[in-house]
Steps between C-alpha positions, in 0.01 A plus 500: 500500500242523777173310510304820435697583185463143375124506557454839329706395197313170470167685498624738230620218273213251509484289186195287453621218279589136552630197312323446168426867435630661182673827586692782333795617709627849410867490607737799492823430311794735558756512218772752568328831559174409328210321659219315322215268592495146368179296513527130581169318465438139593346260749586517869628153588577561866575733787777457757590652830326763701546853616760712323675206331190356331541410132277371223586312182343579162525261202438573134570329169717715272576369149417147611735514799379521860632806684463547875583808697503547877390841627534633855149591609595823678763620254498874425583409137155351447293787362171310495347156471190453284286190538393398149312181582418296808588132471337202666764274656494278805861538606707779652798414280425397144847383400338219301447755219871465420441152362189587298479657156232625265138481611591277794672800661188716472336602829122534534343828606364527852118477488312823543226510760178514295274535806615857561357634175798464269281321245240685297148381565191536281156541654299175500207655311722615215657155462155336498374744233807436280454122528130515409576726200756250372248214530236698307752577223603137466134386481428761230802386298395132525144569376629708210737227381232224500274684251 
């Protein structure tokens, strides 16, 4: 394969996930003459290689047993990859998850950037008016109870 073909194919199959992300891999299964899509969802625990031979490993817990599957990144059998959740990890390979169980194996979500307007903000005047109304109500309730 020439460098041009490799570059074009890499641009067409860009996947934006990394270790710690929870993904759903839609994989084509061929059984005889029929073909179906099987979904494997789990946490990406690592990526290996580069170029056409790149692979990634996905781990999930099925009936209390850890199941790992290695997928070729550029396989034509992969119909699509959905990113369910972004995970916050500080390693490229998170093989340490194999030894953890229960809540210890849970991965935190990557923090969202609040500065870009993802959070809903109330106007300052409205917040001040609500606070003063609550104070007036509490004062009125206190004077009523003392009588």
